[in-house]
Amino acid sequence: MKKSILALAAILTTGVAFADVSDSEAIKLRESGTIKDVKALNDIAMKQYPGTIVESTELDLDNGVYIYDVDLVDANKADFNVKLNAATGEVIKKEVD
């Protein structure tokens, strides 16, 4: 309930909805073909910064678009972030943290 109220407050104040997707919902989305397989999305992210490995991932829903957010790290402990359209695999944003 608290999460719903916070999400509603975010919509009302910014006009942008951004919500985490549960693991069970993500599995259903993948099985239905709505989003790409996690391994494929991780591979796309790691290709943006060769020599990195996946540190953490999150699937979010942003204005009706599923966004796969991948945090990467390299051997020197440098941090990278890649945001992908989870349905198409298109790179939306990438940055060095």
mmCIF file of N, CA, C and O in Angstrom:
data_model
loop_
_atom_site.group_PDB
_atom_site.id
_atom_site.type_symbol
_atom_site.label_atom_id
_atom_site.label_comp_id
_atom_site.label_asym_id
_atom_site.label_seq_id
_atom_site.Cartn_x
_atom_site.Cartn_y
_atom_site.Cartn_z
ATOM 1 N N MET A 1 0.821 -1.185 0.000
ATOM 2 C CA MET A 1 0.000 0.000 0.000
ATOM 3 C C MET A 1 0.868 1.254 0.000
ATOM 4 O O MET A 1 0.613 2.171 -0.751
ATOM 5 N N LYS A 2 1.909 1.264 0.847
ATOM 6 C CA LYS A 2 2.791 2.413 0.926
ATOM 7 C C LYS A 2 3.479 2.655 -0.417
ATOM 8 O O LYS A 2 3.610 3.785 -0.857
ATOM 9 N N LYS A 3 3.898 1.552 -1.103
ATOM 10 C CA LYS A 3 4.551 1.661 -2.404
ATOM 11 C C LYS A 3 3.599 2.267 -3.434
ATOM 12 O O LYS A 3 3.993 3.096 -4.238
ATOM 13 N N SER A 4 2.320 1.881 -3.379
ATOM 14 C CA SER A 4 1.319 2.419 -4.301
ATOM 15 C C SER A 4 1.115 3.907 -4.078
ATOM 16 O O SER A 4 0.983 4.676 -5.027
ATOM 17 N N ILE A 5 1.100 4.315 -2.821
ATOM 18 C CA ILE A 5 0.923 5.736 -2.509
ATOM 19 C C ILE A 5 2.123 6.537 -2.997
ATOM 20 O O ILE A 5 1.969 7.604 -3.578
ATOM 21 N N LEU A 6 3.331 5.990 -2.798
ATOM 22 C CA LEU A 6 4.528 6.680 -3.270
ATOM 23 C C LEU A 6 4.540 6.781 -4.791
ATOM 24 O O LEU A 6 4.919 7.803 -5.347
ATOM 25 N N ALA A 7 4.135 5.710 -5.470
ATOM 26 C CA ALA A 7 4.087 5.730 -6.934
ATOM 27 C C ALA A 7 3.079 6.757 -7.423
ATOM 28 O O ALA A 7 3.336 7.501 -8.368
ATOM 29 N N LEU A 8 1.924 6.827 -6.771
ATOM 30 C CA LEU A 8 0.913 7.803 -7.139
ATOM 31 C C LEU A 8 1.431 9.218 -6.909
ATOM 32 O O LEU A 8 1.241 10.101 -7.744
ATOM 33 N N ALA A 9 2.122 9.432 -5.807
ATOM 34 C CA ALA A 9 2.691 10.747 -5.522
ATOM 35 C C ALA A 9 3.703 11.135 -6.590
ATOM 36 O O ALA A 9 3.752 12.282 -7.033
ATOM 37 N N ALA A 10 4.505 10.172 -7.045
ATOM 38 C CA ALA A 10 5.484 10.447 -8.088
ATOM 39 C C ALA A 10 4.803 10.841 -9.386
ATOM 40 O O ALA A 10 5.246 11.754 -10.080
ATOM 41 N N ILE A 11 3.720 10.172 -9.713
ATOM 42 C CA ILE A 11 2.981 10.491 -10.936
ATOM 43 C C ILE A 11 2.384 11.894 -10.848
ATOM 44 O O ILE A 11 2.482 12.687 -11.779
ATOM 45 N N LEU A 12 1.790 12.202 -9.722
ATOM 46 C CA LEU A 12 1.129 13.496 -9.562
ATOM 47 C C LEU A 12 2.117 14.653 -9.558
ATOM 48 O O LEU A 12 1.808 15.730 -10.061
ATOM 49 N N THR A 13 3.312 14.454 -8.999
ATOM 50 C CA THR A 13 4.257 15.561 -8.897
ATOM 51 C C THR A 13 5.171 15.688 -10.099
ATOM 52 O O THR A 13 5.619 16.774 -10.425
ATOM 53 N N THR A 14 5.472 14.583 -10.778
ATOM 54 C CA THR A 14 6.416 14.642 -11.892
ATOM 55 C C THR A 14 5.812 14.256 -13.224
ATOM 56 O O THR A 14 6.406 14.523 -14.263
ATOM 57 N N GLY A 15 4.680 13.580 -13.196
ATOM 58 C CA GLY A 15 4.101 13.091 -14.437
ATOM 59 C C GLY A 15 4.778 11.839 -14.951
ATOM 60 O O GLY A 15 4.510 11.380 -16.048
ATOM 61 N N VAL A 16 5.688 11.270 -14.172
ATOM 62 C CA VAL A 16 6.435 10.093 -14.582
ATOM 63 C C VAL A 16 6.179 8.964 -13.596
ATOM 64 O O VAL A 16 6.276 9.155 -12.392
ATOM 65 N N ALA A 17 5.863 7.797 -14.137
ATOM 66 C CA ALA A 17 5.668 6.617 -13.288
ATOM 67 C C ALA A 17 6.870 5.698 -13.460
ATOM 68 O O ALA A 17 7.278 5.408 -14.573
ATOM 69 N N PHE A 18 7.450 5.268 -12.370
ATOM 70 C CA PHE A 18 8.619 4.397 -12.409
ATOM 71 C C PHE A 18 8.477 3.393 -11.285
ATOM 72 O O PHE A 18 8.485 3.770 -10.118
ATOM 73 N N ALA A 19 8.280 2.134 -11.604
ATOM 74 C CA ALA A 19 8.000 1.132 -10.573
ATOM 75 C C ALA A 19 8.845 -0.112 -10.793
ATOM 76 O O ALA A 19 9.092 -0.520 -11.928
ATOM 77 N N ASP A 20 9.284 -0.720 -9.704
ATOM 78 C CA ASP A 20 10.014 -1.977 -9.794
ATOM 79 C C ASP A 20 9.055 -3.091 -10.183
ATOM 80 O O ASP A 20 7.900 -3.093 -9.792
ATOM 81 N N VAL A 21 9.548 -4.042 -10.949
ATOM 82 C CA VAL A 21 8.773 -5.201 -11.361
ATOM 83 C C VAL A 21 9.242 -6.387 -10.523
ATOM 84 O O VAL A 21 10.446 -6.623 -10.400
ATOM 85 N N SER A 22 8.321 -7.137 -9.958
ATOM 86 C CA SER A 22 8.672 -8.283 -9.116
ATOM 87 C C SER A 22 9.305 -9.390 -9.958
ATOM 88 O O SER A 22 9.121 -9.460 -11.180
ATOM 89 N N ASP A 23 10.051 -10.270 -9.290
ATOM 90 C CA ASP A 23 10.685 -11.396 -9.978
ATOM 91 C C ASP A 23 9.657 -12.286 -10.663
ATOM 92 O O ASP A 23 9.849 -12.713 -11.798
ATOM 93 N N SER A 24 8.548 -12.556 -9.968
ATOM 94 C CA SER A 24 7.527 -13.433 -10.556
ATOM 95 C C SER A 24 6.889 -12.788 -11.782
ATOM 96 O O SER A 24 6.614 -13.464 -12.771
ATOM 97 N N GLU A 25 6.676 -11.485 -11.728
ATOM 98 C CA GLU A 25 6.112 -10.789 -12.890
ATOM 99 C C GLU A 25 7.114 -10.789 -14.043
ATOM 100 O O GLU A 25 6.738 -10.971 -15.207
ATOM 101 N N ALA A 26 8.381 -10.614 -13.737
ATOM 102 C CA ALA A 26 9.417 -10.625 -14.774
ATOM 103 C C ALA A 26 9.473 -11.977 -15.479
ATOM 104 O O ALA A 26 9.620 -12.040 -16.702
ATOM 105 N N ILE A 27 9.325 -13.051 -14.720
ATOM 106 C CA ILE A 27 9.319 -14.395 -15.317
ATOM 107 C C ILE A 27 8.140 -14.543 -16.269
ATOM 108 O O ILE A 27 8.288 -15.037 -17.392
ATOM 109 N N LYS A 28 6.982 -14.077 -15.863
ATOM 110 C CA LYS A 28 5.794 -14.150 -16.727
ATOM 111 C C LYS A 28 5.991 -13.318 -17.993
ATOM 112 O O LYS A 28 5.609 -13.735 -19.092
ATOM 113 N N LEU A 29 6.592 -12.135 -17.855
ATOM 114 C CA LEU A 29 6.841 -11.276 -19.009
ATOM 115 C C LEU A 29 7.801 -11.948 -19.984
ATOM 116 O O LEU A 29 7.616 -11.890 -21.198
ATOM 117 N N ARG A 30 8.834 -12.604 -19.452
ATOM 118 C CA ARG A 30 9.798 -13.294 -20.306
ATOM 119 C C ARG A 30 9.146 -14.483 -20.998
ATOM 120 O O ARG A 30 9.314 -14.695 -22.196
ATOM 121 N N GLU A 31 8.377 -15.265 -20.242
ATOM 122 C CA GLU A 31 7.730 -16.445 -20.808
ATOM 123 C C GLU A 31 6.711 -16.086 -21.879
ATOM 124 O O GLU A 31 6.511 -16.834 -22.828
ATOM 125 N N SER A 32 6.080 -14.928 -21.744
ATOM 126 C CA SER A 32 5.082 -14.503 -22.725
ATOM 127 C C SER A 32 5.721 -13.832 -23.942
ATOM 128 O O SER A 32 5.039 -13.537 -24.921
ATOM 129 N N GLY A 33 7.029 -13.581 -23.867
ATOM 130 C CA GLY A 33 7.722 -12.927 -24.978
ATOM 131 C C GLY A 33 7.625 -11.418 -24.944
ATOM 132 O O GLY A 33 8.060 -10.750 -25.880
ATOM 133 N N THR A 34 7.104 -10.863 -23.862
ATOM 134 C CA THR A 34 6.976 -9.408 -23.735
ATOM 135 C C THR A 34 8.338 -8.749 -23.579
ATOM 136 O O THR A 34 8.572 -7.664 -24.102
ATOM 137 N N ILE A 35 9.242 -9.420 -22.849
ATOM 138 C CA ILE A 35 10.612 -8.914 -22.692
ATOM 139 C C ILE A 35 11.594 -10.001 -23.122
ATOM 140 O O ILE A 35 11.253 -11.173 -23.171
ATOM 141 N N LYS A 36 12.811 -9.574 -23.437
ATOM 142 C CA LYS A 36 13.866 -10.505 -23.836
ATOM 143 C C LYS A 36 14.372 -11.284 -22.621
ATOM 144 O O LYS A 36 14.203 -10.864 -21.482
ATOM 145 N N ASP A 37 15.042 -12.370 -22.902
ATOM 146 C CA ASP A 37 15.662 -13.200 -21.879
ATOM 147 C C ASP A 37 16.748 -12.400 -21.155
ATOM 148 O O ASP A 37 17.475 -11.607 -21.770
ATOM 149 N N VAL A 38 16.870 -12.624 -19.848
ATOM 150 C CA VAL A 38 17.839 -11.905 -19.020
ATOM 151 C C VAL A 38 19.265 -12.100 -19.535
ATOM 152 O O VAL A 38 20.044 -11.153 -19.577
ATOM 153 N N LYS A 39 19.623 -13.310 -19.932
ATOM 154 C CA LYS A 39 20.976 -13.557 -20.430
ATOM 155 C C LYS A 39 21.252 -12.716 -21.670
ATOM 156 O O LYS A 39 22.332 -12.119 -21.795
ATOM 157 N N ALA A 40 20.295 -12.637 -22.573
ATOM 158 C CA ALA A 40 20.478 -11.836 -23.780
ATOM 159 C C ALA A 40 20.650 -10.355 -23.426
ATOM 160 O O ALA A 40 21.512 -9.669 -23.996
ATOM 161 N N LEU A 41 19.851 -9.860 -22.485
ATOM 162 C CA LEU A 41 19.958 -8.462 -22.077
ATOM 163 C C LEU A 41 21.291 -8.189 -21.382
ATOM 164 O O LEU A 41 21.929 -7.160 -21.633
ATOM 165 N N ASN A 42 21.732 -9.117 -20.533
ATOM 166 C CA ASN A 42 23.037 -8.959 -19.881
ATOM 167 C C ASN A 42 24.161 -8.935 -20.906
ATOM 168 O O ASN A 42 25.095 -8.134 -20.799
ATOM 169 N N ASP A 43 24.080 -9.805 -21.921
ATOM 170 C CA ASP A 43 25.098 -9.841 -22.969
ATOM 171 C C ASP A 43 25.160 -8.515 -23.721
ATOM 172 O O ASP A 43 26.250 -8.016 -24.013
ATOM 173 N N ILE A 44 24.001 -7.944 -24.040
ATOM 174 C CA ILE A 44 23.958 -6.647 -24.724
ATOM 175 C C ILE A 44 24.622 -5.582 -23.862
ATOM 176 O O ILE A 44 25.419 -4.775 -24.348
ATOM 177 N N ALA A 45 24.317 -5.578 -22.572
ATOM 178 C CA ALA A 45 24.896 -4.590 -21.661
ATOM 179 C C ALA A 45 26.414 -4.732 -21.580
ATOM 180 O O ALA A 45 27.145 -3.734 -21.671
ATOM 181 N N MET A 46 26.902 -5.971 -21.428
ATOM 182 C CA MET A 46 28.349 -6.190 -21.298
ATOM 183 C C MET A 46 29.103 -5.843 -22.578
ATOM 184 O O MET A 46 30.275 -5.462 -22.519
ATOM 185 N N LYS A 47 28.451 -5.937 -23.731
ATOM 186 C CA LYS A 47 29.097 -5.554 -24.990
ATOM 187 C C LYS A 47 29.353 -4.054 -25.051
ATOM 188 O O LYS A 47 30.233 -3.598 -25.780
ATOM 189 N N GLN A 48 28.594 -3.283 -24.285
ATOM 190 C CA GLN A 48 28.789 -1.834 -24.271
ATOM 191 C C GLN A 48 30.094 -1.465 -23.573
ATOM 192 O O GLN A 48 30.704 -0.439 -23.880
ATOM 193 N N TYR A 49 30.512 -2.282 -22.618
ATOM 194 C CA TYR A 49 31.743 -2.069 -21.858
ATOM 195 C C TYR A 49 32.481 -3.412 -21.762
ATOM 196 O O TYR A 49 32.371 -4.125 -20.767
ATOM 197 N N PRO A 50 33.235 -3.775 -22.807
ATOM 198 C CA PRO A 50 33.938 -5.060 -22.822
ATOM 199 C C PRO A 50 34.834 -5.224 -21.589
ATOM 200 O O PRO A 50 35.434 -4.266 -21.104
ATOM 201 N N GLY A 51 34.884 -6.452 -21.087
ATOM 202 C CA GLY A 51 35.701 -6.748 -19.925
ATOM 203 C C GLY A 51 34.977 -6.556 -18.600
ATOM 204 O O GLY A 51 35.576 -6.716 -17.539
ATOM 205 N N THR A 52 33.691 -6.225 -18.655
ATOM 206 C CA THR A 52 32.916 -6.053 -17.429
ATOM 207 C C THR A 52 32.104 -7.305 -17.126
ATOM 208 O O THR A 52 31.917 -8.155 -17.993
ATOM 209 N N ILE A 53 31.636 -7.360 -15.883
ATOM 210 C CA ILE A 53 30.704 -8.409 -15.479
ATOM 211 C C ILE A 53 29.494 -7.743 -14.825
ATOM 212 O O ILE A 53 29.572 -6.608 -14.359
ATOM 213 N N VAL A 54 28.385 -8.463 -14.801
ATOM 214 C CA VAL A 54 27.157 -7.936 -14.210
ATOM 215 C C VAL A 54 27.270 -7.965 -12.697
ATOM 216 O O VAL A 54 27.585 -9.002 -12.110
ATOM 217 N N GLU A 55 27.031 -6.821 -12.090
ATOM 218 C CA GLU A 55 27.055 -6.704 -10.635
ATOM 219 C C GLU A 55 25.639 -6.797 -10.069
ATOM 220 O O GLU A 55 25.401 -7.466 -9.077
ATOM 221 N N SER A 56 24.685 -6.116 -10.732
ATOM 222 C CA SER A 56 23.281 -6.205 -10.312
ATOM 223 C C SER A 56 22.384 -5.781 -11.470
ATOM 224 O O SER A 56 22.829 -5.117 -12.402
ATOM 225 N N THR A 57 21.124 -6.208 -11.383
ATOM 226 C CA THR A 57 20.153 -5.865 -12.418
ATOM 227 C C THR A 57 18.812 -5.537 -11.767
ATOM 228 O O THR A 57 18.540 -5.951 -10.640
ATOM 229 N N GLU A 58 18.000 -4.792 -12.514
ATOM 230 C CA GLU A 58 16.659 -4.454 -12.039
ATOM 231 C C GLU A 58 15.765 -4.238 -13.255
ATOM 232 O O GLU A 58 16.195 -3.651 -14.245
ATOM 233 N N LEU A 59 14.552 -4.721 -13.162
ATOM 234 C CA LEU A 59 13.566 -4.497 -14.211
ATOM 235 C C LEU A 59 12.548 -3.505 -13.678
ATOM 236 O O LEU A 59 11.984 -3.699 -12.604
ATOM 237 N N ASP A 60 12.342 -2.429 -14.413
ATOM 238 C CA ASP A 60 11.414 -1.374 -14.015
ATOM 239 C C ASP A 60 10.403 -1.125 -15.123
ATOM 240 O O ASP A 60 10.645 -1.448 -16.287
ATOM 241 N N LEU A 61 9.297 -0.539 -14.750
ATOM 242 C CA LEU A 61 8.288 -0.105 -15.707
ATOM 243 C C LEU A 61 8.266 1.410 -15.670
ATOM 244 O O LEU A 61 7.991 2.018 -14.639
ATOM 245 N N ASP A 62 8.598 2.041 -16.789
ATOM 246 C CA ASP A 62 8.690 3.491 -16.885
ATOM 247 C C ASP A 62 7.773 3.964 -18.009
ATOM 248 O O ASP A 62 8.070 3.752 -19.179
ATOM 249 N N ASN A 63 6.653 4.576 -17.637
ATOM 250 C CA ASN A 63 5.693 5.081 -18.628
ATOM 251 C C ASN A 63 5.278 4.016 -19.640
ATOM 252 O O ASN A 63 5.204 4.267 -20.844
ATOM 253 N N GLY A 64 5.038 2.803 -19.142
ATOM 254 C CA GLY A 64 4.561 1.730 -19.998
ATOM 255 C C GLY A 64 5.642 0.973 -20.740
ATOM 256 O O GLY A 64 5.350 0.066 -21.520
ATOM 257 N N VAL A 65 6.915 1.320 -20.519
ATOM 258 C CA VAL A 65 8.037 0.656 -21.185
ATOM 259 C C VAL A 65 8.849 -0.083 -20.127
ATOM 260 O O VAL A 65 9.230 0.507 -19.108
ATOM 261 N N TYR A 66 9.126 -1.367 -20.377
ATOM 262 C CA TYR A 66 9.955 -2.131 -19.450
ATOM 263 C C TYR A 66 11.416 -1.790 -19.697
ATOM 264 O O TYR A 66 11.921 -1.923 -20.814
ATOM 265 N N ILE A 67 12.084 -1.325 -18.636
ATOM 266 C CA ILE A 67 13.483 -0.913 -18.701
ATOM 267 C C ILE A 67 14.315 -1.874 -17.868
ATOM 268 O O ILE A 67 14.021 -2.105 -16.695
ATOM 269 N N TYR A 68 15.358 -2.429 -18.483
ATOM 270 C CA TYR A 68 16.278 -3.321 -17.792
ATOM 271 C C TYR A 68 17.508 -2.502 -17.435
ATOM 272 O O TYR A 68 18.204 -1.987 -18.311
ATOM 273 N N ASP A 69 17.762 -2.338 -16.155
ATOM 274 C CA ASP A 69 18.843 -1.509 -15.638
ATOM 275 C C ASP A 69 19.957 -2.437 -15.151
ATOM 276 O O ASP A 69 19.746 -3.244 -14.242
ATOM 277 N N VAL A 70 21.140 -2.320 -15.758
ATOM 278 C CA VAL A 70 22.248 -3.229 -15.463
ATOM 279 C C VAL A 70 23.427 -2.432 -14.916
ATOM 280 O O VAL A 70 23.886 -1.486 -15.545
ATOM 281 N N ASP A 71 23.904 -2.830 -13.731
ATOM 282 C CA ASP A 71 25.125 -2.270 -13.169
ATOM 283 C C ASP A 71 26.249 -3.255 -13.448
ATOM 284 O O ASP A 71 26.124 -4.455 -13.177
ATOM 285 N N LEU A 72 27.340 -2.734 -14.003
ATOM 286 C CA LEU A 72 28.492 -3.545 -14.382
ATOM 287 C C LEU A 72 29.721 -3.082 -13.614
ATOM 288 O O LEU A 72 29.783 -1.934 -13.163
ATOM 289 N N VAL A 73 30.712 -3.958 -13.513
ATOM 290 C CA VAL A 73 31.983 -3.614 -12.884
ATOM 291 C C VAL A 73 33.102 -4.282 -13.675
ATOM 292 O O VAL A 73 32.916 -5.372 -14.226
ATOM 293 N N ASP A 74 34.262 -3.603 -13.745
ATOM 294 C CA ASP A 74 35.399 -4.213 -14.432
ATOM 295 C C ASP A 74 36.456 -4.650 -13.419
ATOM 296 O O ASP A 74 36.267 -4.510 -12.199
ATOM 297 N N ALA A 75 37.566 -5.168 -13.902
ATOM 298 C CA ALA A 75 38.621 -5.703 -13.032
ATOM 299 C C ALA A 75 39.238 -4.630 -12.138
ATOM 300 O O ALA A 75 39.774 -4.928 -11.074
ATOM 301 N N ASN A 76 39.161 -3.375 -12.562
ATOM 302 C CA ASN A 76 39.701 -2.268 -11.770
ATOM 303 C C ASN A 76 38.677 -1.684 -10.809
ATOM 304 O O ASN A 76 38.906 -0.632 -10.231
ATOM 305 N N LYS A 77 37.526 -2.352 -10.689
ATOM 306 C CA LYS A 77 36.418 -1.934 -9.801
ATOM 307 C C LYS A 77 35.720 -0.657 -10.281
ATOM 308 O O LYS A 77 35.037 0.003 -9.509
ATOM 309 N N ALA A 78 35.893 -0.310 -11.562
ATOM 310 C CA ALA A 78 35.157 0.821 -12.142
ATOM 311 C C ALA A 78 33.713 0.391 -12.366
ATOM 312 O O ALA A 78 33.457 -0.757 -12.752
ATOM 313 N N ASP A 79 32.775 1.285 -12.105
ATOM 314 C CA ASP A 79 31.348 0.988 -12.230
ATOM 315 C C ASP A 79 30.768 1.592 -13.500
ATOM 316 O O ASP A 79 31.104 2.719 -13.879
ATOM 317 N N PHE A 80 29.876 0.831 -14.120
ATOM 318 C CA PHE A 80 29.207 1.248 -15.341
ATOM 319 C C PHE A 80 27.724 0.934 -15.201
ATOM 320 O O PHE A 80 27.338 0.015 -14.481
ATOM 321 N N ASN A 81 26.885 1.683 -15.917
ATOM 322 C CA ASN A 81 25.448 1.433 -15.887
ATOM 323 C C ASN A 81 24.914 1.479 -17.306
ATOM 324 O O ASN A 81 25.271 2.371 -18.084
ATOM 325 N N VAL A 82 24.065 0.505 -17.630
ATOM 326 C CA VAL A 82 23.426 0.457 -18.948
ATOM 327 C C VAL A 82 21.929 0.253 -18.730
ATOM 328 O O VAL A 82 21.523 -0.622 -17.966
ATOM 329 N N LYS A 83 21.128 1.075 -19.398
ATOM 330 C CA LYS A 83 19.673 0.924 -19.371
ATOM 331 C C LYS A 83 19.235 0.481 -20.758
ATOM 332 O O LYS A 83 19.615 1.086 -21.761
ATOM 333 N N LEU A 84 18.449 -0.617 -20.783
ATOM 334 C CA LEU A 84 17.999 -1.200 -22.040
ATOM 335 C C LEU A 84 16.487 -1.262 -22.091
ATOM 336 O O LEU A 84 15.835 -1.465 -21.062
ATOM 337 N N ASN A 85 15.928 -1.132 -23.287
ATOM 338 C CA ASN A 85 14.523 -1.448 -23.485
ATOM 339 C C ASN A 85 14.436 -2.961 -23.384
ATOM 340 O O ASN A 85 15.052 -3.679 -24.175
ATOM 341 N N ALA A 86 13.719 -3.462 -22.384
ATOM 342 C CA ALA A 86 13.697 -4.906 -22.120
ATOM 343 C C ALA A 86 12.978 -5.691 -23.205
ATOM 344 O O ALA A 86 13.196 -6.893 -23.347
ATOM 345 N N ALA A 87 12.136 -5.043 -23.987
ATOM 346 C CA ALA A 87 11.413 -5.729 -25.057
ATOM 347 C C ALA A 87 12.255 -5.871 -26.318
ATOM 348 O O ALA A 87 12.198 -6.891 -27.007
ATOM 349 N N THR A 88 13.069 -4.848 -26.612
ATOM 350 C CA THR A 88 13.816 -4.832 -27.866
ATOM 351 C C THR A 88 15.315 -5.039 -27.700
ATOM 352 O O THR A 88 15.995 -5.383 -28.664
ATOM 353 N N GLY A 89 15.830 -4.769 -26.503
ATOM 354 C CA GLY A 89 17.268 -4.827 -26.274
ATOM 355 C C GLY A 89 17.983 -3.553 -26.668
ATOM 356 O O GLY A 89 19.204 -3.453 -26.551
ATOM 357 N N GLU A 90 17.247 -2.545 -27.128
ATOM 358 C CA GLU A 90 17.844 -1.264 -27.522
ATOM 359 C C GLU A 90 18.478 -0.585 -26.311
ATOM 360 O O GLU A 90 17.885 -0.508 -25.238
ATOM 361 N N VAL A 91 19.701 -0.076 -26.505
ATOM 362 C CA VAL A 91 20.390 0.668 -25.451
ATOM 363 C C VAL A 91 19.743 2.058 -25.358
ATOM 364 O O VAL A 91 19.700 2.801 -26.334
ATOM 365 N N ILE A 92 19.237 2.383 -24.180
ATOM 366 C CA ILE A 92 18.605 3.670 -23.939
ATOM 367 C C ILE A 92 19.592 4.677 -23.380
ATOM 368 O O ILE A 92 19.622 5.834 -23.774
ATOM 369 N N LYS A 93 20.437 4.184 -22.469
ATOM 370 C CA LYS A 93 21.398 5.068 -21.824
ATOM 371 C C LYS A 93 22.551 4.233 -21.301
ATOM 372 O O LYS A 93 22.358 3.110 -20.847
ATOM 373 N N LYS A 94 23.744 4.786 -21.351
ATOM 374 C CA LYS A 94 24.884 4.133 -20.734
ATOM 375 C C LYS A 94 25.777 5.205 -20.125
ATOM 376 O O LYS A 94 25.884 6.311 -20.659
ATOM 377 N N GLU A 95 26.364 4.852 -18.973
ATOM 378 C CA GLU A 95 27.197 5.836 -18.291
ATOM 379 C C GLU A 95 28.224 5.150 -17.410
ATOM 380 O O GLU A 95 28.060 4.009 -17.003
ATOM 381 N N VAL A 96 29.293 5.889 -17.150
ATOM 382 C CA VAL A 96 30.322 5.455 -16.225
ATOM 383 C C VAL A 96 30.016 6.121 -14.899
ATOM 384 O O VAL A 96 29.834 7.334 -14.836
ATOM 385 N N ASP A 97 29.895 5.322 -13.841
ATOM 386 C CA ASP A 97 29.571 5.879 -12.521
ATOM 387 C C ASP A 97 30.813 6.346 -11.799
ATOM 388 O O ASP A 97 31.866 5.898 -11.923
#
